[in-house]
Amino acid sequence: MSTQQITPTSELLTKIKSRQARIGIIGLGYVGLPLGLLFSEEKFQVLGFDIDASKVNALNSGNSYIHRILPAEIQQAREKGFSATSDYTRLKEVDAIIIAVPTPLNEYHEPDLSYITATGDAIAPNLQPNHLVVLESTTYPGTTEEVLLPILEKGNKFGLKAARDGASVDAGTDKVFFLTFSPEREDPGNTSVARKDIPKVVGGLDANAAELAGAMYNAIFRRVVRVSTPAAAEMTKLLENIYRCVNIALVNELKLLCLRMGIDIWEVIDAAATKPFGFHPFYPGPGLGGHCIPVDPFYLSWKAKEFDFRTKFIELAGEINVGMPYHVIGSVVTALSQHKKALNGSKVLMLGMAYKKDIDDLRESPALTIIELLQAEGADVCYNDPYFPKVGRGRKYDLQMTSTPLTNLGQYDCVLIVTDHSDYDYKKIVEESQLVVDTRNATKGIRSPKIVRC
Ligand SMILES: NC(=O)c1ccc[n+]([C@@H]2O[C@H](COP(=O)([O-])OP(=O)(O)OC[C@H]3O[C@@H](n4cnc5c(N)ncnc54)[C@H](O)[C@@H]3O)[C@@H](O)[C@H]2O)c1
């Protein structure tokens, strides 16, 4: 990479290294808020931006809206200068802008970049010379350069151009901004790796952008891994998520076979995981959930079509994983029929609404599909989830349900474990229930004819 024509603004680099740089975070959700708090802990001044006024108000009042972030953490950050706003003109108060807005799929399973383009449109008129802009939202390779960059270059009032390797822009004339992609790798609920210990991948549009972003992230992450371009960084994130998606599909498929063969897939995975090399365990479940694994692979399969290319592994994995909630319904039907009952008219208590254990995230949760399928079959369904006292309306569902207390379990024809929250006392649940269908191996070690593992 050539760095001859552009030198990084030494002023900004010095500011970053001395913690004088002010950090703006756009999108204060599951990714942006914890990231902002990390920078604040490391003594950076952080200004958060969100279009959701209720989030801005909550944060400015020292409250939290994410279960695992305590209000005390927000209050401590507030004391160190952290605040939130919906006013994009305040971008002139910051030196670096990190974008962590949603990247969902639309109804046709295609990338919905509207949050990124809306954010770009809002940043552009407020972009300042030498601003460092980092996109963190997961997306297909090319988004930073093909989508965000033109919006920022066209819409800014200073005629700023992104600094590019070998391009004829002169950083010394204050006519540039710096653009980088750096994927978020957070794994909600995973307490085995401290956030600081997760290496941060950075791909700058030019060497200066990479250096600036690298220095910024080095302040909060122990290791920064630089790749040559934003597209390489975008692809890195997709590779990681596709790897998970495909491997989960593999064990889901093998689980279906093992059920027919009378083999316990969980026992098999645990045994295979004792191999000290060449095997990493993935676990089957009732279907994929979360903002990432069910969504991100389709960003790449969509982009691949532009290159006349079919990503067959992604499509096959999607097919298998999407089928899992239907397998769960089939298992409930079979389990009930062994008790001489039909699903139609049966009382079913579903345990767990979150897409994985011990978190308060409902996005793309298989529980939502399972409830709809159970209701469509005429079951009388209720749920319990300590993280969701109520479930109202989302982008793809409208349930309007309230969490049922875990009492009098004998009244239900079937208790269906969809999310294996640690808070549940599974032994007691089995003792008190007539029938337990377990999609997560949560009842591992409990022997009872009432349990059906599926
Ligand atoms: N949640 C995760 O565990 C995780 C992990 C890795 C990567 N990611 C990726 O990070 C990105 C953000 O995910 P998230 O889970 O934090 O989403 P989120 O929905 O929790 O938060 C996004 C926030 O952005 C705000 N927002 C939307 N448009 C905005 C705009 N124009 N200006 C300002 N704020 C705006 C929303 O109000 C919301 O508060 C996504 O691309 C996601 O794929 C998420």
Short mmCIF file of C-alpha atoms in Angstrom, two decimals, residues 42-279:
data_model
loop_
_atom_site.label_atom_id
_atom_site.label_comp_id
_atom_site.label_asym_id
_atom_site.label_seq_id
_atom_site.Cartn_x
_atom_site.Cartn_y
_atom_site.Cartn_z
CA GLU A 42 -10.85 4.32 28.61
CA LYS A 43 -11.31 8.03 29.25
CA PHE A 44 -12.51 9.09 25.82
CA GLN A 45 -15.29 11.65 25.58
CA VAL A 46 -18.17 9.81 23.94
CA LEU A 47 -21.24 11.29 22.31
CA GLY A 48 -23.87 8.76 21.26
CA PHE A 49 -26.38 9.35 18.46
CA ASP A 50 -29.68 7.54 18.04
CA ILE A 51 -32.92 8.35 16.25
CA ASP A 52 -34.85 6.61 19.03
CA ALA A 53 -35.65 9.45 21.44
CA SER A 54 -36.64 7.01 24.21
CA LYS A 55 -33.11 5.54 24.17
CA VAL A 56 -31.50 8.99 24.17
CA ASN A 57 -33.68 10.07 27.10
CA ALA A 58 -33.03 6.87 29.03
CA LEU A 59 -29.26 7.23 28.68
CA ASN A 60 -29.24 10.91 29.56
CA SER A 61 -31.24 10.06 32.68
CA GLY A 62 -28.69 7.40 33.65
CA ASN A 63 -30.93 4.46 32.75
CA SER A 64 -30.30 1.38 30.64
CA TYR A 65 -32.55 -0.49 28.20
CA ILE A 66 -30.25 -3.48 27.71
CA HIS A 67 -30.57 -6.15 30.38
CA ARG A 68 -26.88 -6.92 30.80
CA ILE A 69 -25.90 -3.23 31.05
CA LEU A 70 -26.67 -1.92 34.51
CA PRO A 71 -27.90 1.65 35.03
CA ALA A 72 -24.83 2.13 37.29
CA GLU A 73 -22.59 1.62 34.23
CA ILE A 74 -24.47 4.33 32.35
CA GLN A 75 -24.25 6.64 35.35
CA GLN A 76 -20.49 6.07 35.66
CA ALA A 77 -20.08 6.85 31.97
CA ARG A 78 -22.25 9.96 32.39
CA GLU A 79 -19.86 11.15 35.11
CA LYS A 80 -17.02 10.74 32.61
CA GLY A 81 -18.85 12.88 30.06
CA PHE A 82 -20.87 10.32 28.08
CA SER A 83 -24.14 11.65 26.71
CA ALA A 84 -26.59 10.88 23.91
CA THR A 85 -28.39 12.94 21.32
CA SER A 86 -30.52 12.71 18.18
CA ASP A 87 -29.02 15.90 16.80
CA TYR A 88 -26.62 15.08 13.96
CA THR A 89 -25.32 18.67 13.81
CA ARG A 90 -23.42 17.75 16.97
CA LEU A 91 -21.15 15.54 14.85
CA LYS A 92 -18.90 18.58 14.59
CA GLU A 93 -18.09 18.02 18.28
CA VAL A 94 -16.46 14.65 17.58
CA ASP A 95 -13.30 13.48 15.81
CA ALA A 96 -14.32 9.92 14.97
CA ILE A 97 -17.70 8.54 13.93
CA ILE A 98 -18.52 4.87 14.45
CA ILE A 99 -21.67 3.57 12.75
CA ALA A 100 -23.49 0.62 14.34
CA VAL A 101 -26.98 0.72 12.84
CA PRO A 102 -29.09 -2.33 11.88
CA THR A 103 -28.59 -4.29 8.66
CA PRO A 104 -31.65 -6.55 8.39
CA LEU A 105 -33.12 -8.39 5.40
CA ASN A 106 -36.20 -7.13 3.63
CA GLU A 107 -39.29 -9.24 3.02
CA TYR A 108 -37.65 -10.80 -0.05
CA HIS A 109 -34.64 -11.90 2.01
CA GLU A 110 -32.46 -9.24 0.40
CA PRO A 111 -30.10 -6.81 2.19
CA ASP A 112 -31.89 -3.79 3.59
CA LEU A 113 -29.24 -1.07 3.65
CA SER A 114 -31.75 1.69 4.36
CA TYR A 115 -30.36 2.27 7.88
CA ILE A 116 -26.83 2.69 6.51
CA THR A 117 -27.90 5.01 3.70
CA ALA A 118 -30.09 7.06 6.08
CA THR A 119 -27.15 7.34 8.46
CA GLY A 120 -24.84 8.36 5.60
CA ASP A 121 -27.37 11.00 4.49
CA ALA A 122 -27.49 12.37 8.03
CA ILE A 123 -23.70 12.36 8.50
CA ALA A 124 -22.76 13.89 5.13
CA PRO A 125 -23.87 17.51 5.73
CA ASN A 126 -22.18 17.41 9.12
CA LEU A 127 -18.94 15.78 8.01
CA GLN A 128 -15.84 17.75 9.00
CA PRO A 129 -12.33 17.76 7.49
CA ASN A 130 -10.24 14.87 8.81
CA HIS A 131 -13.17 13.09 10.38
CA LEU A 132 -12.52 9.38 10.81
CA VAL A 133 -15.62 7.38 9.83
CA VAL A 134 -15.87 3.69 10.69
CA LEU A 135 -18.71 1.43 9.61
CA GLU A 136 -19.26 -1.50 12.01
CA SER A 137 -22.62 -2.80 10.79
CA THR A 138 -22.36 -6.26 9.27
CA THR A 139 -22.83 -6.10 5.52
CA TYR A 140 -21.73 -7.47 2.15
CA PRO A 141 -18.26 -6.73 0.74
CA GLY A 142 -18.33 -3.43 -1.10
CA THR A 143 -20.82 -1.57 1.08
CA THR A 144 -18.31 0.86 2.60
CA GLU A 145 -16.82 1.79 -0.74
CA GLU A 146 -19.80 1.44 -3.08
CA VAL A 147 -22.63 2.66 -0.85
CA LEU A 148 -21.39 4.75 2.08
CA LEU A 149 -18.46 6.52 0.44
CA PRO A 150 -20.45 8.15 -2.43
CA ILE A 151 -23.11 9.38 -0.01
CA LEU A 152 -20.50 10.98 2.24
CA GLU A 153 -18.54 12.52 -0.65
CA LYS A 154 -21.60 13.91 -2.44
CA GLY A 155 -23.43 15.29 0.54
CA ASN A 156 -20.74 17.13 2.47
CA LYS A 157 -20.44 20.88 2.29
CA PHE A 158 -16.64 21.13 2.31
CA GLY A 159 -16.13 19.12 -0.88
CA LEU A 160 -14.30 16.52 1.17
CA LYS A 161 -13.04 13.35 -0.50
CA ALA A 162 -12.21 10.13 1.25
CA ALA A 163 -8.48 9.60 1.50
CA ARG A 164 -7.54 6.77 -0.89
CA ASP A 165 -4.25 5.05 -1.46
CA GLY A 166 -2.54 6.57 -4.44
CA ALA A 167 -5.34 9.07 -5.07
CA SER A 168 -4.65 12.70 -5.84
CA VAL A 169 -5.97 14.12 -2.61
CA ASP A 170 -3.74 15.97 -0.24
CA ALA A 171 -4.37 15.39 3.44
CA GLY A 172 -2.51 18.58 4.22
CA THR A 173 -5.20 20.74 2.62
CA ASP A 174 -7.92 19.63 5.01
CA LYS A 175 -10.02 18.27 2.12
CA VAL A 176 -10.24 14.68 3.22
CA PHE A 177 -11.99 12.39 5.58
CA PHE A 178 -10.90 8.86 6.50
CA LEU A 179 -13.06 5.83 5.91
CA THR A 180 -12.78 2.34 7.39
CA PHE A 181 -14.79 -0.81 7.93
CA SER A 182 -14.33 -2.70 11.17
CA PRO A 183 -16.74 -5.53 11.97
CA GLU A 184 -18.30 -6.00 15.35
CA ARG A 185 -17.63 -9.42 16.86
CA GLU A 186 -19.64 -9.23 20.02
CA ASP A 187 -21.23 -12.49 21.20
CA PRO A 188 -24.03 -11.54 23.61
CA GLY A 189 -24.20 -13.70 26.69
CA ASN A 190 -20.70 -15.12 26.12
CA THR A 191 -18.81 -14.52 29.34
CA SER A 192 -15.84 -16.72 28.44
CA VAL A 193 -13.97 -14.01 26.52
CA ALA A 194 -13.66 -10.44 27.76
CA ARG A 195 -14.66 -7.92 25.11
CA LYS A 196 -11.16 -6.39 25.21
CA ASP A 197 -9.68 -9.78 24.31
CA ILE A 198 -11.62 -10.11 21.07
CA PRO A 199 -9.23 -8.96 18.33
CA LYS A 200 -10.61 -6.13 16.20
CA VAL A 201 -10.34 -6.39 12.42
CA VAL A 202 -9.84 -3.11 10.56
CA GLY A 203 -9.82 -2.46 6.81
CA GLY A 204 -9.10 1.13 5.82
CA LEU A 205 -9.78 2.74 2.47
CA ASP A 206 -6.21 3.98 2.71
CA ALA A 207 -3.27 3.34 5.00
CA ASN A 208 -3.97 6.50 7.01
CA ALA A 209 -7.56 5.53 7.72
CA ALA A 210 -6.36 2.09 8.81
CA GLU A 211 -3.73 3.61 11.06
CA LEU A 212 -6.15 6.04 12.67
CA ALA A 213 -8.85 3.41 13.23
CA GLY A 214 -6.22 0.92 14.42
CA ALA A 215 -4.95 3.42 16.99
CA MET A 216 -8.48 4.18 18.14
CA TYR A 217 -9.43 0.53 18.62
CA ASN A 218 -6.06 -0.27 20.18
CA ALA A 219 -7.15 1.90 23.07
CA ILE A 220 -9.94 -0.52 23.94
CA PHE A 221 -9.00 -3.84 22.34
CA ARG A 222 -5.79 -5.69 23.08
CA ARG A 223 -5.19 -6.62 19.45
CA VAL A 224 -6.03 -4.95 16.17
CA VAL A 225 -5.79 -7.01 12.98
CA ARG A 226 -5.35 -4.93 9.87
CA VAL A 227 -6.56 -6.19 6.50
CA SER A 228 -5.86 -4.49 3.20
CA THR A 229 -9.29 -3.09 2.29
CA PRO A 230 -12.75 -2.40 3.75
CA ALA A 231 -14.10 -5.20 1.53
CA ALA A 232 -11.67 -7.71 3.07
CA ALA A 233 -12.88 -6.66 6.53
CA GLU A 234 -16.52 -6.93 5.44
CA MET A 235 -15.88 -10.39 4.02
CA THR A 236 -14.04 -11.48 7.18
CA LYS A 237 -17.14 -10.90 9.27
CA LEU A 238 -19.31 -12.78 6.78
CA LEU A 239 -16.90 -15.71 6.68
CA GLU A 240 -17.11 -15.97 10.48
CA ASN A 241 -20.90 -15.94 10.51
CA ILE A 242 -21.29 -18.24 7.50
CA TYR A 243 -18.90 -20.70 9.16
CA ARG A 244 -21.24 -20.78 12.18
CA CYS A 245 -24.40 -20.95 10.11
CA VAL A 246 -23.15 -23.85 7.97
CA ASN A 247 -21.80 -25.81 10.94
CA ILE A 248 -25.03 -25.35 12.91
CA ALA A 249 -26.93 -26.62 9.86
CA LEU A 250 -24.62 -29.62 9.72
CA VAL A 251 -25.31 -30.63 13.32
CA ASN A 252 -29.01 -29.90 12.89
CA GLU A 253 -29.12 -32.30 9.96
CA LEU A 254 -27.10 -34.92 11.80
CA LYS A 255 -29.43 -34.53 14.78
CA LEU A 256 -32.40 -35.42 12.58
CA LEU A 257 -30.58 -38.54 11.42
CA CYS A 258 -29.47 -39.45 14.96
CA LEU A 259 -33.06 -39.18 16.19
CA ARG A 260 -34.09 -41.77 13.62
CA MET A 261 -31.14 -43.99 14.49
CA GLY A 262 -31.72 -43.73 18.23
CA ILE A 263 -28.35 -42.06 18.85
CA ASP A 264 -27.93 -39.11 21.21
CA ILE A 265 -26.35 -36.35 19.07
CA TRP A 266 -25.36 -34.37 22.17
CA GLU A 267 -23.36 -37.29 23.51
CA VAL A 268 -21.71 -37.65 20.10
CA ILE A 269 -20.78 -33.95 19.89
CA ASP A 270 -19.34 -33.99 23.41
CA ALA A 271 -17.27 -37.05 22.57
CA ALA A 272 -16.05 -35.54 19.27
CA ALA A 273 -15.14 -32.32 21.08
CA THR A 274 -12.52 -34.21 23.09
CA LYS A 275 -10.40 -34.32 19.92
CA PRO A 276 -7.70 -31.75 20.59
CA PHE A 277 -7.43 -30.60 16.97
CA GLY A 278 -9.51 -30.23 13.82
CA PHE A 279 -12.93 -30.21 15.48
#
